[in-house]
XYZ file of N, CA and C in Angstrom:
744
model
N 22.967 -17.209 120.138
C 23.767 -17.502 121.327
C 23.639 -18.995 121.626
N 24.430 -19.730 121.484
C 24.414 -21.427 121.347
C 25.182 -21.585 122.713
N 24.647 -22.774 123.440
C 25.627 -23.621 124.268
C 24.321 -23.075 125.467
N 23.183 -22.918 125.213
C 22.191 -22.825 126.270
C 21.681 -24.620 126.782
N 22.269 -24.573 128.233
C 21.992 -25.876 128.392
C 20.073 -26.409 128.939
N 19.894 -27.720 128.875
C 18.624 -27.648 128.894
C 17.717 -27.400 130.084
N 18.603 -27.408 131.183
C 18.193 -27.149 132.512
C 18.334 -25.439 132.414
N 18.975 -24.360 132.199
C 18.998 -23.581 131.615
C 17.217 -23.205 130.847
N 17.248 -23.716 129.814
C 15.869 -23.614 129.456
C 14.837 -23.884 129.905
N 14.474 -25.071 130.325
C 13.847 -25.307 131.317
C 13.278 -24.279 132.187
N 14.280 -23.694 132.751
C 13.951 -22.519 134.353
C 13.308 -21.194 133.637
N 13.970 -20.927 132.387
C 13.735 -19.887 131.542
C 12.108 -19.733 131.216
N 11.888 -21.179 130.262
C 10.265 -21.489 130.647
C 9.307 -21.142 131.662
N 9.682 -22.154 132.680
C 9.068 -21.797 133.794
C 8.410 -20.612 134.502
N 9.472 -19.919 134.085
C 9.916 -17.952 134.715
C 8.872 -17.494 134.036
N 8.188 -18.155 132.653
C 7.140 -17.573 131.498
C 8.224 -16.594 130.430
N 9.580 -17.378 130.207
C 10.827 -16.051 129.742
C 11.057 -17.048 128.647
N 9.745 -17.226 128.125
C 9.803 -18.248 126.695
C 10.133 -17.333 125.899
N 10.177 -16.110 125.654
C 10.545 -14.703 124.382
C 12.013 -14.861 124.379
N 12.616 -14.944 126.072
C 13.620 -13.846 126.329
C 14.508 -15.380 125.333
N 14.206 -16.408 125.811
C 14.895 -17.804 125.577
C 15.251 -18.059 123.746
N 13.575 -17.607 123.229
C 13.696 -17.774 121.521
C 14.831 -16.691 121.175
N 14.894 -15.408 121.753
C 15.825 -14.715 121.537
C 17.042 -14.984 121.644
N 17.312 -15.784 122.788
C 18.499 -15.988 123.285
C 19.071 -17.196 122.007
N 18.532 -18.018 121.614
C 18.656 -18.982 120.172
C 18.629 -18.376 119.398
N 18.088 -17.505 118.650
C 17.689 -16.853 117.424
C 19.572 -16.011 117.707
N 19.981 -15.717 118.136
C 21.072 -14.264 118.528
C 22.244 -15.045 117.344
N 22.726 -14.650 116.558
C 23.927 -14.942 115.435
C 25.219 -14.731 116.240
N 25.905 -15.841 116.686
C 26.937 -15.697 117.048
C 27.797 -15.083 116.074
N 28.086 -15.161 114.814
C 28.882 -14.454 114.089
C 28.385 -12.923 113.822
N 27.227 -12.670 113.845
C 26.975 -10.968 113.569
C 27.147 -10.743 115.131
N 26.899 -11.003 116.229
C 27.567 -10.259 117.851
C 29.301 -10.622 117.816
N 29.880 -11.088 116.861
C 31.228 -11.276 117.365
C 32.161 -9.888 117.620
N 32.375 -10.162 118.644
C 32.826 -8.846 119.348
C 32.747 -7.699 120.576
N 30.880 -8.541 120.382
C 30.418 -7.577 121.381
C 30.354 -7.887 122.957
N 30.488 -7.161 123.702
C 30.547 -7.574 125.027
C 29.361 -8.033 125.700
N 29.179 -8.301 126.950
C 28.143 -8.817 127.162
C 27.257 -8.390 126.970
N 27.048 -6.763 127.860
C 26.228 -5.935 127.837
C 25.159 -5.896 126.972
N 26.346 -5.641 126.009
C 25.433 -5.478 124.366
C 24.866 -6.679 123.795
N 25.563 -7.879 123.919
C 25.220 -8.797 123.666
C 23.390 -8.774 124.104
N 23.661 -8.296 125.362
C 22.040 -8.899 126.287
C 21.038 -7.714 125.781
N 21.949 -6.767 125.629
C 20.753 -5.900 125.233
C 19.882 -5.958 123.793
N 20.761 -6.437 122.809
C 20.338 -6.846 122.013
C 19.257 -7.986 122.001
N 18.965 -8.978 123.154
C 18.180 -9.965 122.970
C 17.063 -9.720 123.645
N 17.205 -8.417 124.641
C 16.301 -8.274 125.292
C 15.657 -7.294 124.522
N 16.080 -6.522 123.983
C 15.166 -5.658 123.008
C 14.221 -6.541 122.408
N 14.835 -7.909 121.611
C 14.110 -8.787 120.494
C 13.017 -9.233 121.162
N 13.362 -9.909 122.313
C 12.106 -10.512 123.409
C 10.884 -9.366 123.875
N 11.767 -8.268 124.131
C 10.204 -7.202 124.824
C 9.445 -7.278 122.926
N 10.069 -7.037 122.367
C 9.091 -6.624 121.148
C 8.039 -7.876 120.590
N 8.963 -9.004 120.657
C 8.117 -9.841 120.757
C 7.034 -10.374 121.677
N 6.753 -9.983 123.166
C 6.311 -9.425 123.904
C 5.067 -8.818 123.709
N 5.865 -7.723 123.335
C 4.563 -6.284 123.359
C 4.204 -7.123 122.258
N 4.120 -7.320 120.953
C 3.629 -7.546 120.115
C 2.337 -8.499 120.275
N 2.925 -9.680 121.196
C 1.908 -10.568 121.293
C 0.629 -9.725 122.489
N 1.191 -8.752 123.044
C 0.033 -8.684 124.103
C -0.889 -7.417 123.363
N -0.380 -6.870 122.363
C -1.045 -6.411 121.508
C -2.015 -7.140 121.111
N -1.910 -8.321 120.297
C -2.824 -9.007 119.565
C -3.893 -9.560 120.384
N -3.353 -10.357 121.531
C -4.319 -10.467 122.458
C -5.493 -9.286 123.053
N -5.142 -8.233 123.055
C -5.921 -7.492 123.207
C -7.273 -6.931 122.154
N -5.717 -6.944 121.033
C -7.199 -7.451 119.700
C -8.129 -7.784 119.556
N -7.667 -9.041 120.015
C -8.344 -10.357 119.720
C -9.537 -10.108 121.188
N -9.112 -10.059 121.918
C -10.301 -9.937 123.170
C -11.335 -9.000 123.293
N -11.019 -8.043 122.175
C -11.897 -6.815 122.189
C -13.236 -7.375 121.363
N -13.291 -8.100 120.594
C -14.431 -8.701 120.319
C -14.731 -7.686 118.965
N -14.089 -7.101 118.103
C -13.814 -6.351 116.970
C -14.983 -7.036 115.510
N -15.539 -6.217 115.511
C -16.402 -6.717 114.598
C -16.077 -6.340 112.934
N -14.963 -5.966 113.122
C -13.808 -5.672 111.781
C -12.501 -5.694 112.134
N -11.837 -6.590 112.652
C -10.371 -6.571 113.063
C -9.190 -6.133 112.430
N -9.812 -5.920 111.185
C -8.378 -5.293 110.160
C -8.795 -3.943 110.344
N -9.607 -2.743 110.993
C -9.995 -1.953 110.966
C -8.678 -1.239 111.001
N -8.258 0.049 110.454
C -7.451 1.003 110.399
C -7.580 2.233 110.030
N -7.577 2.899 111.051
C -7.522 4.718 110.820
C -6.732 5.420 109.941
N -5.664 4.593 109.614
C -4.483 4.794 108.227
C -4.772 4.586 106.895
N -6.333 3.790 107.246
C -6.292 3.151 105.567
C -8.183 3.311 105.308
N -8.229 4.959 105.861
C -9.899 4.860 105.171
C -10.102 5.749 103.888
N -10.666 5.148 103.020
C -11.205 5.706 101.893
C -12.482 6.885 102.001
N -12.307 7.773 100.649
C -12.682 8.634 100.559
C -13.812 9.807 101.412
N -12.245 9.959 102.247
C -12.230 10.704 103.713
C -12.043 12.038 103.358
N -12.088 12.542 102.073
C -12.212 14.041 102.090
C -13.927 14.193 101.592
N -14.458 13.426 100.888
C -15.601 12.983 99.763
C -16.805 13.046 101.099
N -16.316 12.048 102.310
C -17.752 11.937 103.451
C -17.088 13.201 104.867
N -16.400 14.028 104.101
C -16.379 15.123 104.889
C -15.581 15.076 106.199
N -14.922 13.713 106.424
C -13.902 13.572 107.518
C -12.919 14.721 107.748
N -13.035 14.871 108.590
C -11.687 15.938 109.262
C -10.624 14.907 109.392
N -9.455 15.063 108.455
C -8.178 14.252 108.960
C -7.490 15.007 109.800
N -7.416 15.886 110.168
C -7.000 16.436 111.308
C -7.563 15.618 112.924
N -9.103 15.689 112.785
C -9.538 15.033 113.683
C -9.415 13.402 113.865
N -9.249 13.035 112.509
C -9.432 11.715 112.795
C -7.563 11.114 113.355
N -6.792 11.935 112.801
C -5.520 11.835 113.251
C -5.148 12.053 114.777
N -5.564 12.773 115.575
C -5.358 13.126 116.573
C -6.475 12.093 117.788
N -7.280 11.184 117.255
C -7.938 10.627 117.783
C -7.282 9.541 117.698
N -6.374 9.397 116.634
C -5.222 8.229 116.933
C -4.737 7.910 117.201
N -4.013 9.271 118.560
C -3.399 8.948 119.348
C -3.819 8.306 120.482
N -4.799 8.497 120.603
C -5.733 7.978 121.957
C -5.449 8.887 123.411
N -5.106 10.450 123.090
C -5.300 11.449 123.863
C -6.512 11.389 124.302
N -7.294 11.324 123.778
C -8.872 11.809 124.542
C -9.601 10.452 125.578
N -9.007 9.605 125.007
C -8.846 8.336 126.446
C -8.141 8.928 127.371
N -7.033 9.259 127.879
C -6.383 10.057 128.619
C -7.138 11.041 129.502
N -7.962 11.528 128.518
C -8.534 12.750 129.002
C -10.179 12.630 129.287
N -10.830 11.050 129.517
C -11.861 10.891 129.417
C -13.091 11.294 128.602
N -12.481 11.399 127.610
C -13.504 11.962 126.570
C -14.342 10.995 126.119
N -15.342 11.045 125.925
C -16.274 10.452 124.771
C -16.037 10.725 123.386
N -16.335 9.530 122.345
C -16.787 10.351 120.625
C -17.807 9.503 120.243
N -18.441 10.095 119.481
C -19.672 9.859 118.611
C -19.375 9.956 117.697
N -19.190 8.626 116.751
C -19.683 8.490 115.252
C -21.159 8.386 114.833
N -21.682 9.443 113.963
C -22.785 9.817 114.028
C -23.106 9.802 112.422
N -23.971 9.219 111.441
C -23.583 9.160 109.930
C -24.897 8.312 109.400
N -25.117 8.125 108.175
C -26.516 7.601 107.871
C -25.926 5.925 107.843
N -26.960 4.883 107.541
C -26.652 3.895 107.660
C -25.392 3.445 106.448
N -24.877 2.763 106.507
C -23.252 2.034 105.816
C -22.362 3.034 105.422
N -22.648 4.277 106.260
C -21.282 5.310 106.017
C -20.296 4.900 107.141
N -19.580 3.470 107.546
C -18.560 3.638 108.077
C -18.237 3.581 109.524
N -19.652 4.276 109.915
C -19.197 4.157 111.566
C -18.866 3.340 112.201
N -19.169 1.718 112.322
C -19.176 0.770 112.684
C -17.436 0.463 112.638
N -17.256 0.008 111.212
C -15.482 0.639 110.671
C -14.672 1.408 111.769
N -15.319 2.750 111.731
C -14.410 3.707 112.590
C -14.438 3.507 114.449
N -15.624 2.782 114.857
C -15.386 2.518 115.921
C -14.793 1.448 116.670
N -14.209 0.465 115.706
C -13.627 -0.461 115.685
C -12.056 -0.191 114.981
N -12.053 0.414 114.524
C -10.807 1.123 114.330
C -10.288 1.753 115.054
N -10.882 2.393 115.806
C -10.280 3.170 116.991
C -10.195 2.418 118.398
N -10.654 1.273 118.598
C -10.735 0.519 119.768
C -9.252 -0.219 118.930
N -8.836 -0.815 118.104
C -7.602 -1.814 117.277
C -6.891 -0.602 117.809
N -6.586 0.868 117.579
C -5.678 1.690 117.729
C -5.518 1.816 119.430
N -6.517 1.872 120.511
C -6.245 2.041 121.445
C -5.619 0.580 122.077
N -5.897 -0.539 121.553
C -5.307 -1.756 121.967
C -3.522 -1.318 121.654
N -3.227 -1.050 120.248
C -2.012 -1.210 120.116
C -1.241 0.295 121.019
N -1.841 0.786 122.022
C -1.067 1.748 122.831
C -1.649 0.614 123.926
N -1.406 -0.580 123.890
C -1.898 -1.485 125.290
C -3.213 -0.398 126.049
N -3.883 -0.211 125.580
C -4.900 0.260 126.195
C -6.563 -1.096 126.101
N -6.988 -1.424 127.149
C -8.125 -2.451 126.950
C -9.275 -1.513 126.467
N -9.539 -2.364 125.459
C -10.476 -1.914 124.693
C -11.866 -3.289 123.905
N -13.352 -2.603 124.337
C -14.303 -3.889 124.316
C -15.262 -2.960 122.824
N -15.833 -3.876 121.791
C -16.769 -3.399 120.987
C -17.729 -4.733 121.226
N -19.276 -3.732 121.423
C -20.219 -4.557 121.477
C -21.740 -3.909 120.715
N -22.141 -4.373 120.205
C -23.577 -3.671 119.492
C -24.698 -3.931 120.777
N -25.040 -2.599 120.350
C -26.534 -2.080 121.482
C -27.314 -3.235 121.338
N -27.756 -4.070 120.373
C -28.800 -5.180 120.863
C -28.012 -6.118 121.535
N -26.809 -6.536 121.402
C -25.617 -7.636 121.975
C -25.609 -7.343 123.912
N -25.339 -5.950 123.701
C -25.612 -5.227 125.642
C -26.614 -5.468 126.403
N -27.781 -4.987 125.260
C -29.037 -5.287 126.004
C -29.262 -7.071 125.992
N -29.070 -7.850 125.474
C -29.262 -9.163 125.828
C -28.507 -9.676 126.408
N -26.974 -9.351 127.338
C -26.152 -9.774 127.798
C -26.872 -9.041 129.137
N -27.530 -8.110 129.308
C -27.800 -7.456 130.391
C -29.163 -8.069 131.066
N -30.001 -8.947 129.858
C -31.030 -10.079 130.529
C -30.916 -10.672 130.859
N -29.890 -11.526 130.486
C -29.418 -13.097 130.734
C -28.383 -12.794 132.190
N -27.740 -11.824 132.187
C -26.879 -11.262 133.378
C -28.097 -11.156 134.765
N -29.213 -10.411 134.342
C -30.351 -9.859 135.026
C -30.740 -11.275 135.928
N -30.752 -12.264 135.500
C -31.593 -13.278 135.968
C -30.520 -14.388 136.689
N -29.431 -13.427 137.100
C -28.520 -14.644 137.802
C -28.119 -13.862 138.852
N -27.592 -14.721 140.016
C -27.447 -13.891 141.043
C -26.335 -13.052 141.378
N -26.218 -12.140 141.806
C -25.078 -10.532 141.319
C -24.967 -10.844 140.162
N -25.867 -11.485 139.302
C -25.355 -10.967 137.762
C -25.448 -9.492 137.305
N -25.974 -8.630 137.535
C -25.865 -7.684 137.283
C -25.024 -6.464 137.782
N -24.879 -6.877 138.791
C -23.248 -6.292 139.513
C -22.689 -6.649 138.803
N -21.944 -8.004 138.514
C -20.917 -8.687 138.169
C -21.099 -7.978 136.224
N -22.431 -7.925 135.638
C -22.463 -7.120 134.614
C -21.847 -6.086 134.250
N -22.341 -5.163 135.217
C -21.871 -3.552 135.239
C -20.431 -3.584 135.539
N -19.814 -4.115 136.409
C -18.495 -3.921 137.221
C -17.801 -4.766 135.348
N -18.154 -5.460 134.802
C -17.484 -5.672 133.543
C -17.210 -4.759 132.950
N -18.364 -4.196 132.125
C -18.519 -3.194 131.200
C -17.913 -1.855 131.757
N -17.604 -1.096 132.736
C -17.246 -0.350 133.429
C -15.779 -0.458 133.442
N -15.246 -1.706 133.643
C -13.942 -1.616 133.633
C -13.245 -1.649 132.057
N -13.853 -1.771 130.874
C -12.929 -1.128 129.554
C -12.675 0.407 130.116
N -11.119 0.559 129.592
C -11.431 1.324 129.465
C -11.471 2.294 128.362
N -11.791 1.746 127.004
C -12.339 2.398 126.037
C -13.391 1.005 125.808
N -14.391 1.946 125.622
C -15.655 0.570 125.217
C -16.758 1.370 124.118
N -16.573 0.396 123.292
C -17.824 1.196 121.656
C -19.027 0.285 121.755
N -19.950 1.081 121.647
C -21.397 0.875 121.999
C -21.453 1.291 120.036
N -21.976 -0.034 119.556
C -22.314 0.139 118.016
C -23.550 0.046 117.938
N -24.546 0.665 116.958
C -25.931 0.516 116.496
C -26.698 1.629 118.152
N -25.928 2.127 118.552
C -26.305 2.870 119.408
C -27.799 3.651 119.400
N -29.028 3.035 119.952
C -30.110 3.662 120.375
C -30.771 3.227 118.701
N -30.329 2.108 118.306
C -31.203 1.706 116.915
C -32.535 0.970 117.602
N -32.727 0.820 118.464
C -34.173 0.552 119.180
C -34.436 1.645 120.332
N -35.810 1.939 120.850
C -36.149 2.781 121.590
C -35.823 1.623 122.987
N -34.738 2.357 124.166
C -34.765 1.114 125.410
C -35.748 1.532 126.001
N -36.600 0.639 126.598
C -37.029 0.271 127.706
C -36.373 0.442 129.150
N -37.660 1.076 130.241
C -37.217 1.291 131.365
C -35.739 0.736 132.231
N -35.912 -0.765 131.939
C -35.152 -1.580 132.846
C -33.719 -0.921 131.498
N -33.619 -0.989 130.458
C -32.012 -0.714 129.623
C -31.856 0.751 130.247
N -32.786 1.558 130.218
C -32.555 3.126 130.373
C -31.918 3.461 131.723
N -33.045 1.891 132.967
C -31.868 1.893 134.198
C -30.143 1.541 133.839
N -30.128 0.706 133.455
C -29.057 0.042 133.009
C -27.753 1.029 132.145
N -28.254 1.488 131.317
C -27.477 2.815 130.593
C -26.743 3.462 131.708
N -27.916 4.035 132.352
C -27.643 5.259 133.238
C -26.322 4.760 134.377
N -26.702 3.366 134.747
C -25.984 3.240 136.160
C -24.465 2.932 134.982
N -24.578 2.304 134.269
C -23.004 1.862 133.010
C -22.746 3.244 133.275
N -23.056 4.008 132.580
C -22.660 5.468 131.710
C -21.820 6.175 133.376
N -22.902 6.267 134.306
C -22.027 7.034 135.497
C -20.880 6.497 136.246
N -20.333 4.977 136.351
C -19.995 4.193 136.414
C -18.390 4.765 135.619
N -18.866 4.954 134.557
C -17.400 5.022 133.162
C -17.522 6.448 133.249
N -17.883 7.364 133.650
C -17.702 8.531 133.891
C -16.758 8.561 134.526
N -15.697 9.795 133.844
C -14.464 10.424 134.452
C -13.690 9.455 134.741
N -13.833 7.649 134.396
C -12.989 6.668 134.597
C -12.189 6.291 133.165
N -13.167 6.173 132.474
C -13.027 5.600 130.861
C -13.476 6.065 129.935
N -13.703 6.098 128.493
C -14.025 6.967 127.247
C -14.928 5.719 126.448
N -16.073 6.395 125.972
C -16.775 5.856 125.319
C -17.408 5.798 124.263
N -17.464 5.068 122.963
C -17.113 5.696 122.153
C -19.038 4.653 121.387
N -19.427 5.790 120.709
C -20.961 5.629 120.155
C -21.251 5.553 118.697
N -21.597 4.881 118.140
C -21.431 4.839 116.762
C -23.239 4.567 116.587
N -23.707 5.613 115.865
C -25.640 5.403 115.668
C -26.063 6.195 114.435
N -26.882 6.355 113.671
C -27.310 6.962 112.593
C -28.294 8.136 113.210
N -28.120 8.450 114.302
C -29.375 9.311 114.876
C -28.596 10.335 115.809
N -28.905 11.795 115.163
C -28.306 13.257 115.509
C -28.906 13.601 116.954
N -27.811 14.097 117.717
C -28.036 14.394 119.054
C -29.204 14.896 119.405
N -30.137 15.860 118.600
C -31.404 16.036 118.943
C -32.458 14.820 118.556
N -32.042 13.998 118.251
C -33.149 13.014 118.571
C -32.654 11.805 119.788
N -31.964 11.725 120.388
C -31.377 11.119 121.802
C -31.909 11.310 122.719
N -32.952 12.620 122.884
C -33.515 12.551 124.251
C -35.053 11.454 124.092
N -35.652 12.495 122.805
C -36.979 11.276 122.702
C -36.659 9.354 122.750
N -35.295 9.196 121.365
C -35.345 7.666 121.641
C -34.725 7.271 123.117
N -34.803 8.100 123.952
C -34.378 7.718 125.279
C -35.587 7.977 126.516
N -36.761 8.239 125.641
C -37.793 8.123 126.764
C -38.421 9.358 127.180
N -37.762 10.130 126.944
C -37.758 12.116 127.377
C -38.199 12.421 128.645
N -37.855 11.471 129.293
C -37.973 11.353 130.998
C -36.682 11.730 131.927
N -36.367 11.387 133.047
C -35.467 11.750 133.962
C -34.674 11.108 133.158
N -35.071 9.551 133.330
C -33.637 9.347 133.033
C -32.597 9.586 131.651
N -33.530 9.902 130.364
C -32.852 10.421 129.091
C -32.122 11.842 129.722
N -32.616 12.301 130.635
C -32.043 13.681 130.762
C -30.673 13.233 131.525
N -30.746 12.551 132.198
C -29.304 12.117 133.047
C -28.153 11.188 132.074
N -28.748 10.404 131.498
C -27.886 10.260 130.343
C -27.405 10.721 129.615
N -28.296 12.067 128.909
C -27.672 12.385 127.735
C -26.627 13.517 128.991
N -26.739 13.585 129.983
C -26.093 14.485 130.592
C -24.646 13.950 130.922
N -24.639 12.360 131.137
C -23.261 12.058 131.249
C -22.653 11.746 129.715
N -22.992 12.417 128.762
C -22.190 11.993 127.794
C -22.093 12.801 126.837
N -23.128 14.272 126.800
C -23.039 15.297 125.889
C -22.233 16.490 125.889
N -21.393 16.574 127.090
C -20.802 17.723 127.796
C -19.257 17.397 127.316
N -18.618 16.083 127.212
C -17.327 15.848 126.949
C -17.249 14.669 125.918
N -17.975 15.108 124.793
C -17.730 14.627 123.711
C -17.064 15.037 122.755
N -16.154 13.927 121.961
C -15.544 14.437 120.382
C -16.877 14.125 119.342
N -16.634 14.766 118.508
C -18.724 14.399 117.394
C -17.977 14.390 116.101
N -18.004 13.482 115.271
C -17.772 13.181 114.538
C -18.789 12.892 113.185
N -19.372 13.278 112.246
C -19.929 13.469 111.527
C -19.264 12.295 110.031
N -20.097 10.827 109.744
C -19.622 10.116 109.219
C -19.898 10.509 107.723
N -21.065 11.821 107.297
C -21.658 11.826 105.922
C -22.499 10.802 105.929
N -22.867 10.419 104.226
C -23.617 9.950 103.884
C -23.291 8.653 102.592
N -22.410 8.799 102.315
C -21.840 7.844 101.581
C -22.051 6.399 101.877
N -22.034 5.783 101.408
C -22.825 4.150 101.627
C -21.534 3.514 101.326
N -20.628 3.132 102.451
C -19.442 2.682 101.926
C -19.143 0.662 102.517
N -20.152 0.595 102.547
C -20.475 -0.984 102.027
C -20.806 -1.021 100.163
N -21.287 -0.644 99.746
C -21.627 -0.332 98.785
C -20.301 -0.059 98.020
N -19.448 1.241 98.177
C -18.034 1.292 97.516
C -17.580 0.366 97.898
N -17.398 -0.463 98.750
C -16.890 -1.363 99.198
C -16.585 -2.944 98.384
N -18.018 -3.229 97.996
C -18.283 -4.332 97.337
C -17.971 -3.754 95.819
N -18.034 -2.625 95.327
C -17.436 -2.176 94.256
C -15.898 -2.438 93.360
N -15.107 -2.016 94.869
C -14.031 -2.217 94.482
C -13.021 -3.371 94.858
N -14.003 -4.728 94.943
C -13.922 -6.161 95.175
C -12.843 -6.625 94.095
């Protein structure tokens, strides 16, 4: 669409309608010849939202802090071999069980994947514009010291982490926490209860969660906000760093 004057653009800018504008240039006066306005506009406005969504996709990507960003639920290898349910893993793609406040646990021996899959599934809930944060259990707990020692830092902590609302906790309970994390868990975990879905990726089977959690009140209140409305996912045993570097 040619003959856009520069004051015209200008305002377009301004408005932040830098998409709607590239569209409005990009538009082939000879392939719309004919069409009325209507169509004309609808056509450019389609081009602009997609370009749009697209970018606020990536941004979300990109902000999730993805510790495998090409991660994809479409493209995992030998998913019948480590016992994956593609049934399950398909339907978790939709990001229904965010919806529905669910939790999942990727649960699997060390380099079977989990890490992969929980970052794969945070990339999938971004591209339904859903905010989505991945952070490893030692990364939490040291963001939660340095938070600790400033003032409402730890409000200002929690009220973070609380607001994903899908957030993957990786290497989950690969150290035994300490009182002050086990406070910290507990007040996160009730916090994202019935608000947001949380998603756990650890090499260690639900019966050992209460001991590496202290086998006190508070392991019991934890494992209580998170064992009742979980998806469990079972990663096998396959060492797929290992296939990985194989098929380099």
């Amino acid at each position: 669409m040619n003959g856009i004057d520069i004051e015209t653009k200008r305002k377009l800018r301004e408005m932040g309608a830098a998409p709607l504008l590239e569209a409005l240039e990009a538009q082939d006066d000879t392939l719309t010849l004919g069409m009325g306005f209507g169509e004309r506009l609808r056509l450019v406005v389609d081009e602009a939202h997609s370009t749009f969504n697209h970018a606020k996709v990536e941004g979300l990507i990109r902000r999730a802090g993805l510790r495998y960003p090409g991660a994809d639920l479409r493209r995992l290898d030998l998913v019948e071999e480590r016992g994956l349910d593609r049934q399950v893993i398909a339907q978790l793609g939709t990001c229904t069980f965010i919806e529905r406040q669910q939790n999942v646990v990727f649960q699997g021996f060390t380099g079977s994947g989990k890490s992969y899959l929980g970052c794969a599934l945070a990339k999938q809930a971004c591209q339904h514009r859903i905010r989505a944060h991945y952070i490893r259990m030692p990364d939490l707990e040291e963001a939660w010291a340095l938070a600790s020692d400033k003032p409402q830092g730890a409000t200002k902590f929690l009220k973070k982490y609380a607001a994903f609302t899908l957030l993957v906790i990786d290497e989950w309970l690969l150290d035994h926490p300490d009182d002050a994390i086990r406070s910290m868990l507990l007040e996160l975990l009730e916090r994202r209860y019935d608000t947001g879905s949380t998603v756990f990726c650890t090499q260690y089977a639900k019966k050992d969660w209460h001991q590496r959690l202290g086998s006190g009140v508070h392991a019991d209140a934890i494992m209580d906000r998170i064992v009742h409305n979980t998806i469990w996912v079972d990663t096998g045993n396959h060492n797929m760093r290992e296939h990985a570097s194989m098929n380099r």
